[in-house]
CSV table of C-alpha atoms in Angstrom, one decimal:
chain,number,residue,atom,x,y,z
A,18,MET,CA,0.1,0.1,0.1
A,19,ALA,CA,1.6,3.5,-0.6
A,20,SER,CA,2.5,5.2,2.5
A,21,SER,CA,0.0,7.8,3.9
A,22,PRO,CA,0.2,10.3,6.5
A,23,VAL,CA,0.5,9.1,9.8
A,24,ARG,CA,-2.2,9.7,12.3
A,25,THR,CA,-2.3,10.1,15.7
A,26,PRO,CA,-3.5,7.5,18.4
A,27,GLN,CA,-6.5,8.9,19.0
A,28,GLU,CA,-7.5,9.1,15.7
A,29,ILE,CA,-6.7,5.7,14.6
A,30,LEU,CA,-8.7,4.4,17.7
A,31,CYS,CA,-11.6,6.3,16.3
A,32,TRP,CA,-10.8,5.4,12.7
A,33,ALA,CA,-10.8,1.7,13.8
A,34,ARG,CA,-14.2,1.8,15.8
A,35,GLU,CA,-16.0,3.8,12.7
A,36,MET,CA,-15.1,0.9,10.7
A,37,LEU,CA,-15.4,-1.9,13.6
A,38,ASP,CA,-18.5,-1.0,14.4
A,39,PRO,CA,-21.6,-1.6,12.2
A,40,ALA,CA,-19.8,-5.3,11.5
A,41,LEU,CA,-19.9,-6.0,15.2
A,42,TYR,CA,-23.6,-4.7,16.0
A,43,ALA,CA,-24.3,-6.8,13.3
A,44,ALA,CA,-22.5,-9.6,14.5
A,45,VAL,CA,-24.0,-9.1,18.0
A,46,ASP,CA,-27.7,-8.8,16.3
A,47,ARG,CA,-27.4,-12.2,15.4
A,48,LEU,CA,-27.4,-13.2,19.1
A,49,PRO,CA,-30.7,-15.1,20.3
A,50,PRO,CA,-33.2,-11.9,22.3
A,51,ALA,CA,-31.7,-12.5,26.1
A,52,THR,CA,-27.7,-12.6,25.1
A,53,ARG,CA,-28.5,-10.2,22.5
A,54,GLN,CA,-29.7,-7.9,25.5
A,55,THR,CA,-26.9,-8.2,28.1
A,56,ALA,CA,-24.3,-8.5,25.2
A,57,GLY,CA,-25.1,-4.8,23.8
A,58,TYR,CA,-25.8,-3.5,27.7
A,59,HIS,CA,-21.7,-4.8,28.3
A,60,PHE,CA,-20.7,-3.1,25.3
A,61,GLY,CA,-22.1,0.2,26.3
A,62,TRP,CA,-25.0,0.6,22.9
A,63,TRP,CA,-27.8,0.7,25.6
A,64,GLU,CA,-29.0,0.8,29.2
A,65,ALA,CA,-30.7,-2.5,30.8
A,66,ASP,CA,-33.9,-1.1,29.7
A,67,GLY,CA,-33.1,-1.3,25.9
A,68,GLN,CA,-33.0,2.3,25.8
A,69,PRO,CA,-30.0,3.7,23.4
A,70,ARG,CA,-26.6,5.4,24.4
A,71,GLU,CA,-24.4,7.3,22.8
A,72,ARG,CA,-21.0,6.5,24.0
A,73,ALA,CA,-20.0,2.7,24.0
A,74,GLY,CA,-16.9,2.0,26.3
A,75,GLY,CA,-13.9,0.7,25.4
A,76,LYS,CA,-10.9,1.6,22.9
A,77,ALA,CA,-10.9,-1.6,21.0
A,78,LEU,CA,-7.4,-2.0,20.9
A,79,ARG,CA,-7.3,-5.8,20.2
A,80,PRO,CA,-9.4,-5.4,16.6
A,81,THR,CA,-7.4,-1.8,15.8
A,82,LEU,CA,-4.0,-4.0,16.3
A,83,CYS,CA,-6.0,-6.3,13.6
A,84,LEU,CA,-6.7,-3.8,11.1
A,85,LEU,CA,-3.2,-2.0,11.5
A,86,THR,CA,-1.2,-5.2,10.6
A,87,ALA,CA,-3.4,-5.9,7.8
A,88,ALA,CA,-3.0,-2.8,5.9
A,89,ALA,CA,0.8,-2.9,7.3
A,90,ALA,CA,1.2,-6.1,5.5
A,91,GLY,CA,0.3,-4.8,2.2
A,92,SER,CA,-3.5,-5.0,2.2
A,93,HIS,CA,-6.3,-3.5,2.1
A,94,PRO,CA,-7.8,-2.9,6.4
A,95,ALA,CA,-11.1,-3.6,5.4
A,96,ALA,CA,-10.2,-7.1,3.9
A,97,ALA,CA,-9.5,-8.3,8.1
A,98,LEU,CA,-12.0,-6.7,9.0
A,99,PRO,CA,-14.0,-10.5,9.8
A,100,ALA,CA,-10.7,-11.2,11.8
A,101,ALA,CA,-11.4,-7.7,13.5
A,102,VAL,CA,-15.1,-8.2,15.1
A,103,ALA,CA,-14.1,-12.3,16.3
A,104,VAL,CA,-10.9,-10.6,18.2
A,105,GLU,CA,-13.4,-8.3,19.7
A,106,LEU,CA,-15.9,-10.6,20.6
A,107,VAL,CA,-14.0,-13.0,22.0
A,108,HIS,CA,-12.1,-9.6,23.9
A,109,ASN,CA,-15.7,-9.4,25.1
A,110,PHE,CA,-16.9,-12.7,26.0
A,111,SER,CA,-13.5,-12.7,28.9
A,112,LEU,CA,-14.1,-9.5,30.7
A,113,LEU,CA,-18.1,-10.4,30.6
A,114,HIS,CA,-16.8,-14.0,32.4
A,115,ASP,CA,-14.1,-12.3,34.2
A,116,ASP,CA,-16.4,-9.7,35.9
A,117,VAL,CA,-18.4,-12.5,37.3
A,118,MET,CA,-15.4,-14.3,38.3
A,119,ASP,CA,-13.4,-11.4,40.5
A,120,GLY,CA,-16.8,-10.3,41.5
A,121,ASP,CA,-16.0,-6.7,40.2
A,122,VAL,CA,-19.0,-4.9,39.9
A,123,ARG,CA,-18.4,-1.8,37.9
A,124,ARG,CA,-16.8,-1.1,34.2
A,125,ARG,CA,-16.3,1.5,32.5
A,126,HIS,CA,-18.0,3.8,34.7
A,127,ARG,CA,-21.1,1.5,35.0
A,128,PRO,CA,-22.5,-1.8,36.8
A,129,THR,CA,-20.8,-4.8,35.1
A,130,ALA,CA,-23.4,-7.1,33.2
A,131,TRP,CA,-23.6,-10.0,35.9
A,132,ASN,CA,-24.7,-7.2,38.7
A,133,VAL,CA,-27.9,-5.8,36.8
A,134,PHE,CA,-28.7,-8.9,34.6
A,135,GLY,CA,-27.0,-12.0,36.9
A,136,LEU,CA,-24.8,-14.4,36.9
A,137,GLY,CA,-26.2,-17.1,34.8
A,138,PRO,CA,-27.4,-14.1,31.6
A,139,ALA,CA,-23.5,-12.5,32.1
A,140,ILE,CA,-22.2,-16.3,31.9
A,141,LEU,CA,-24.3,-17.2,28.7
A,142,ALA,CA,-23.9,-14.0,26.7
A,143,GLY,CA,-20.0,-14.6,26.9
A,144,ASP,CA,-20.5,-18.0,26.0
A,145,ALA,CA,-22.7,-16.8,23.1
A,146,LEU,CA,-20.0,-14.3,21.5
A,147,LEU,CA,-17.2,-16.5,22.0
A,148,THR,CA,-19.7,-18.4,19.8
A,149,ALA,CA,-20.1,-15.9,17.2
A,150,ALA,CA,-16.3,-14.8,17.1
A,151,PHE,CA,-15.5,-18.1,15.7
A,152,GLU,CA,-18.7,-18.4,13.3
A,153,THR,CA,-17.2,-15.1,12.3
A,154,LEU,CA,-14.6,-15.6,10.7
A,155,THR,CA,-15.4,-19.1,9.1
A,156,ALA,CA,-18.3,-17.3,7.3
A,157,SER,CA,-15.7,-14.7,6.2
A,158,GLY,CA,-15.3,-16.9,3.2
A,159,HIS,CA,-11.4,-16.6,3.3
A,160,ASP,CA,-8.5,-18.8,2.1
A,161,ARG,CA,-7.0,-18.6,5.7
A,162,ALA,CA,-10.0,-18.7,7.5
A,163,GLU,CA,-9.4,-22.6,8.9
A,164,SER,CA,-5.8,-21.1,10.0
A,165,SER,CA,-7.3,-18.3,11.7
A,166,VAL,CA,-9.9,-20.5,13.1
A,167,ARG,CA,-6.9,-22.3,14.8
A,168,ALA,CA,-4.6,-19.2,15.9
A,169,LEU,CA,-7.7,-17.7,17.7
A,170,SER,CA,-9.0,-21.1,19.3
A,171,ALA,CA,-4.9,-21.3,20.5
A,172,ALA,CA,-5.1,-17.9,22.1
A,173,VAL,CA,-8.2,-18.8,23.6
A,174,LEU,CA,-7.2,-21.7,25.3
A,175,ALA,CA,-4.3,-19.5,26.7
A,176,LEU,CA,-6.6,-16.7,27.9
A,177,VAL,CA,-8.2,-19.2,29.7
A,178,ASP,CA,-5.4,-21.1,31.1
A,179,GLY,CA,-4.1,-17.4,32.5
A,180,GLN,CA,-7.5,-16.5,33.7
A,181,SER,CA,-7.5,-20.1,35.9
A,182,LEU,CA,-4.2,-19.1,37.1
A,183,ASP,CA,-5.3,-15.6,37.8
A,184,LEU,CA,-8.1,-17.3,39.9
A,185,GLU,CA,-5.9,-20.0,41.3
A,186,PHE,CA,-3.4,-17.0,42.3
A,187,GLU,CA,-6.0,-15.5,44.7
A,188,GLY,CA,-6.3,-18.6,46.8
A,189,ARG,CA,-2.6,-19.3,47.4
A,190,VAL,CA,-0.5,-17.7,49.7
A,191,GLU,CA,2.9,-18.2,47.8
A,192,VAL,CA,3.3,-17.4,44.3
A,193,ASP,CA,6.6,-17.6,42.1
A,194,MET,CA,7.8,-14.7,39.2
A,195,ALA,CA,8.4,-17.4,36.9
A,196,GLU,CA,3.9,-17.9,37.2
A,197,CYS,CA,3.4,-14.9,37.6
A,198,ARG,CA,5.0,-14.2,33.9
A,199,ARG,CA,3.2,-17.0,32.7
A,200,MET,CA,-0.1,-15.5,33.9
A,201,THR,CA,0.3,-12.7,32.4
A,202,GLU,CA,1.7,-13.9,28.8
A,203,ALA,CA,-1.4,-16.1,28.9
A,204,LYS,CA,-3.8,-13.7,30.1
A,205,THR,CA,-3.0,-10.4,27.8
A,206,GLY,CA,-0.3,-11.6,25.5
A,207,ALA,CA,-1.8,-14.1,23.7
A,208,LEU,CA,-5.0,-12.2,22.1
A,209,LEU,CA,-3.2,-9.4,21.4
A,210,GLY,CA,-0.4,-11.7,19.7
A,211,CYS,CA,-3.6,-13.3,18.3
A,212,ALA,CA,-5.2,-9.9,16.6
A,213,CYS,CA,-1.7,-8.9,14.7
A,214,ALA,CA,-1.3,-13.0,13.5
A,215,LEU,CA,-4.9,-12.7,12.3
A,216,GLY,CA,-4.6,-9.4,10.6
A,217,ALA,CA,-0.8,-10.6,8.8
A,218,LEU,CA,-2.9,-13.6,8.0
A,219,PHE,CA,-6.1,-11.8,5.9
A,220,ALA,CA,-3.3,-9.7,4.6
A,221,ASP,CA,-2.3,-12.9,3.0
A,222,ALA,CA,1.3,-11.9,5.0
A,223,ARG,CA,4.5,-14.6,4.5
A,224,PRO,CA,4.8,-17.1,7.4
A,225,ALA,CA,8.1,-15.0,8.6
A,226,GLN,CA,5.9,-11.9,8.9
A,227,VAL,CA,3.4,-14.0,11.4
A,228,ASP,CA,5.3,-14.8,13.4
A,229,HIS,CA,7.5,-11.8,14.0
A,230,VAL,CA,3.8,-9.9,14.0
A,231,ARG,CA,2.2,-12.2,16.5
A,232,ALA,CA,5.4,-11.7,18.5
A,233,PHE,CA,5.0,-7.8,18.5
A,234,GLY,CA,2.0,-8.0,19.9
A,235,GLU,CA,2.5,-10.9,22.5
A,236,ARG,CA,5.0,-8.6,23.9
A,237,LEU,CA,3.1,-5.5,24.1
A,238,GLY,CA,-0.1,-7.5,25.1
A,239,ILE,CA,2.7,-8.0,28.3
A,240,ALA,CA,3.6,-4.4,28.4
A,241,PHE,CA,0.3,-3.5,28.9
A,242,GLN,CA,-0.8,-5.4,31.0
A,243,ILE,CA,1.9,-4.5,33.5
A,244,ILE,CA,0.6,-1.0,33.3
A,245,ASP,CA,-3.0,-2.6,34.1
A,246,ASP,CA,-1.7,-4.0,36.7
A,247,MET,CA,-0.4,-0.8,38.0
A,248,LEU,CA,-3.7,1.6,37.0
A,249,GLY,CA,-5.2,-1.6,39.1
A,250,ILE,CA,-3.3,-0.4,42.2
A,251,TRP,CA,-2.4,3.5,41.9
A,252,GLY,CA,-4.6,4.4,38.9
A,253,ASP,CA,-7.9,6.9,39.2
A,254,PRO,CA,-11.2,5.3,39.0
A,255,GLU,CA,-12.3,7.9,36.4
A,256,VAL,CA,-10.0,6.7,34.6
A,257,THR,CA,-10.2,3.0,34.8
A,258,GLY,CA,-13.4,2.9,35.2
A,259,LYS,CA,-12.9,0.8,38.4
A,260,PRO,CA,-12.9,1.1,42.0
A,261,VAL,CA,-9.2,2.7,43.4
A,262,TYR,CA,-6.9,-0.3,44.6
A,263,SER,CA,-9.8,-2.8,43.2
A,264,ASP,CA,-7.1,-5.4,42.8
A,265,LEU,CA,-5.5,-5.1,46.0
A,266,SER,CA,-9.8,-5.4,47.7
A,267,ASN,CA,-9.1,-8.9,45.1
A,268,ARG,CA,-5.9,-9.8,46.9
A,269,LYS,CA,-4.2,-9.9,43.3
A,270,LYS,CA,-0.9,-11.2,43.1
A,271,SER,CA,-0.6,-8.9,39.3
A,272,LEU,CA,3.2,-8.9,38.8
A,273,PRO,CA,3.5,-5.8,40.5
A,274,VAL,CA,2.3,-7.3,43.7
A,275,VAL,CA,4.9,-10.6,43.5
A,276,ALA,CA,7.4,-8.6,43.2
A,277,ALA,CA,7.3,-6.1,46.2
A,278,VAL,CA,6.6,-9.8,48.2
A,279,ARG,CA,9.4,-11.5,46.6
A,280,SER,CA,11.6,-8.2,46.9
A,281,ASP,CA,13.1,-9.5,50.4
A,282,THR,CA,12.2,-5.7,51.6
A,283,ALA,CA,10.4,-5.1,55.0
A,284,ALA,CA,8.1,-3.5,52.5
A,285,GLY,CA,7.5,-6.9,51.4
A,286,THR,CA,7.3,-8.8,54.0
A,287,GLU,CA,4.9,-6.7,55.5
A,288,LEU,CA,3.1,-6.3,52.5
A,289,ALA,CA,2.7,-10.4,52.6
A,290,ARG,CA,1.3,-10.4,56.1
A,291,LEU,CA,-1.1,-7.8,54.8
A,292,TYR,CA,-2.3,-10.4,51.5
A,293,ARG,CA,-2.5,-13.5,54.1
A,294,ARG,CA,-5.5,-11.7,56.0
A,295,SER,CA,-8.9,-13.1,55.4
A,296,GLU,CA,-10.5,-10.3,56.4
A,297,PRO,CA,-11.5,-7.5,53.8
A,298,LEU,CA,-9.0,-5.3,53.8
A,299,SER,CA,-10.3,-1.1,54.7
A,300,GLN,CA,-9.4,1.5,52.8
A,301,ARG,CA,-6.6,2.7,54.8
A,302,GLU,CA,-5.2,-0.9,55.1
A,303,LEU,CA,-5.5,-0.8,50.8
A,304,ALA,CA,-3.7,2.5,50.8
A,305,HIS,CA,-1.1,1.4,52.7
A,306,ALA,CA,-0.8,-1.7,51.0
A,307,ALA,CA,0.1,0.8,47.6
A,308,SER,CA,2.5,2.2,49.7
A,309,LEU,CA,4.5,-1.2,50.6
A,310,ILE,CA,4.6,-1.7,46.9
A,311,GLU,CA,6.0,0.9,46.2
A,312,ARG,CA,8.5,1.5,48.6
A,313,SER,CA,9.7,-2.0,48.3
A,314,GLY,CA,11.0,-0.6,45.0
A,315,ALA,CA,7.9,-3.1,42.6
A,316,ARG,CA,6.5,0.1,41.3
A,317,ARG,CA,10.2,1.2,39.5
A,318,TRP,CA,10.7,-2.3,38.6
A,319,SER,CA,7.4,-2.9,36.9
A,320,GLU,CA,7.6,0.1,35.0
A,321,ALA,CA,11.3,-1.0,33.9
A,322,GLN,CA,9.5,-4.4,32.9
A,323,ALA,CA,7.0,-2.7,30.7
A,324,ASP,CA,10.0,-0.6,28.6
A,325,GLU,CA,11.5,-3.6,28.4
A,326,GLN,CA,8.8,-5.7,26.7
A,327,LEU,CA,7.6,-2.8,24.6
A,328,ALA,CA,11.0,-2.8,23.8
A,329,ARG,CA,11.5,-6.2,22.6
A,330,ALA,CA,7.8,-5.6,20.7
A,331,LEU,CA,8.9,-3.0,18.6
A,332,GLU,CA,12.2,-5.0,17.6
A,333,HIS,CA,9.7,-7.6,16.6
A,334,LEU,CA,7.5,-5.4,14.7
A,335,ASN,CA,10.9,-3.7,12.9
A,336,ARG,CA,11.9,-7.2,11.5
A,337,ALA,CA,8.7,-8.5,10.2
A,338,HIS,CA,10.1,-5.8,7.5
A,339,LEU,CA,6.2,-4.6,7.0
A,340,GLY,CA,5.5,-1.2,5.2
A,341,GLY,CA,3.4,2.0,5.0
A,342,SER,CA,2.3,4.7,7.5
A,343,ALA,CA,0.8,1.7,9.3
A,344,VAL,CA,4.2,0.4,10.6
A,345,ASP,CA,4.3,3.9,12.1
A,346,GLU,CA,0.4,4.0,13.5
A,347,LEU,CA,1.4,0.1,14.9
A,348,THR,CA,4.4,1.8,17.2
A,349,ALA,CA,2.4,4.6,18.0
A,350,LEU,CA,-0.3,3.2,19.5
A,351,ALA,CA,2.0,0.7,21.5
A,352,GLN,CA,3.2,3.8,22.7
A,353,LEU,CA,-0.1,5.3,23.6
A,354,VAL,CA,-1.4,2.1,25.2
A,355,THR,CA,1.8,1.1,27.3
A,356,THR,CA,2.3,5.0,29.0
A,357,ARG,CA,1.1,5.5,32.8
A,358,ASP,CA,-1.3,7.1,32.1
A,359,ASN,CA,-4.2,5.4,30.5
């Protein structure tokens, strides 16, 4: 594709949403009425009573990466639209189920779907989105639809493995860094890597290019998750859409927490004692836990880890030997989503 002026990350995300939303609406509209209502509420398209909303939630990062990767591989981004829709459906399947498993009552500044419709309807809506994702890929008629289905299936299995580890960690006293890294790679890195790989597959990219853009997405996903873990501790609720200290309240064994506990510092030892308590932590204790993580050096360490993963992601993007302004836009988008104030 011919090179064109590089857009800002905000312009890129808006462009992708404009392309994605009609196809995403169509996919959800084909769901049975009950799951359609719950799913549409979760997406932010309407209220619980079906009244439309002007503002939808979410950045649509994963489908944007998919569309941009297709463009960078020399295809028109619209060619990868079925893949982008499938990735976004899978992502929201995981969010619906995550909210149920974590007991989160708010997402994107409003009550979560299970909190409005109940546990069963939210789980079923997630199941319906997952099914719709694979139907979207198979119905695309693309020559590489079969290999794309296999890639998405592998990503979903990795995501489920990561979420299983995340839940297991909540009930365990000890979690080591290797386990925590594996959880992060599976829970977040796999789907971002798959989003980029699907964009390349739908653009008929060479196998080596597909491998490198998958690695780009995986490394970016790890950096993104580390930043998200930090926001789960220190993030502004007006930005995150979740209560302050939500991850600490849920005793999440996120990378900053595990790094602090394993830091061999007095602050880390005190944090471990707090985390072992069975009763809920007060707001004062949660604030103290956040300060302990910072005093242990784990916050600085986590920032450095995110920077390292971003650098490795961009190295893979460079080695993919893609072309056009879409490569610069992928770089700009990667830098945006790994900033500290998202």
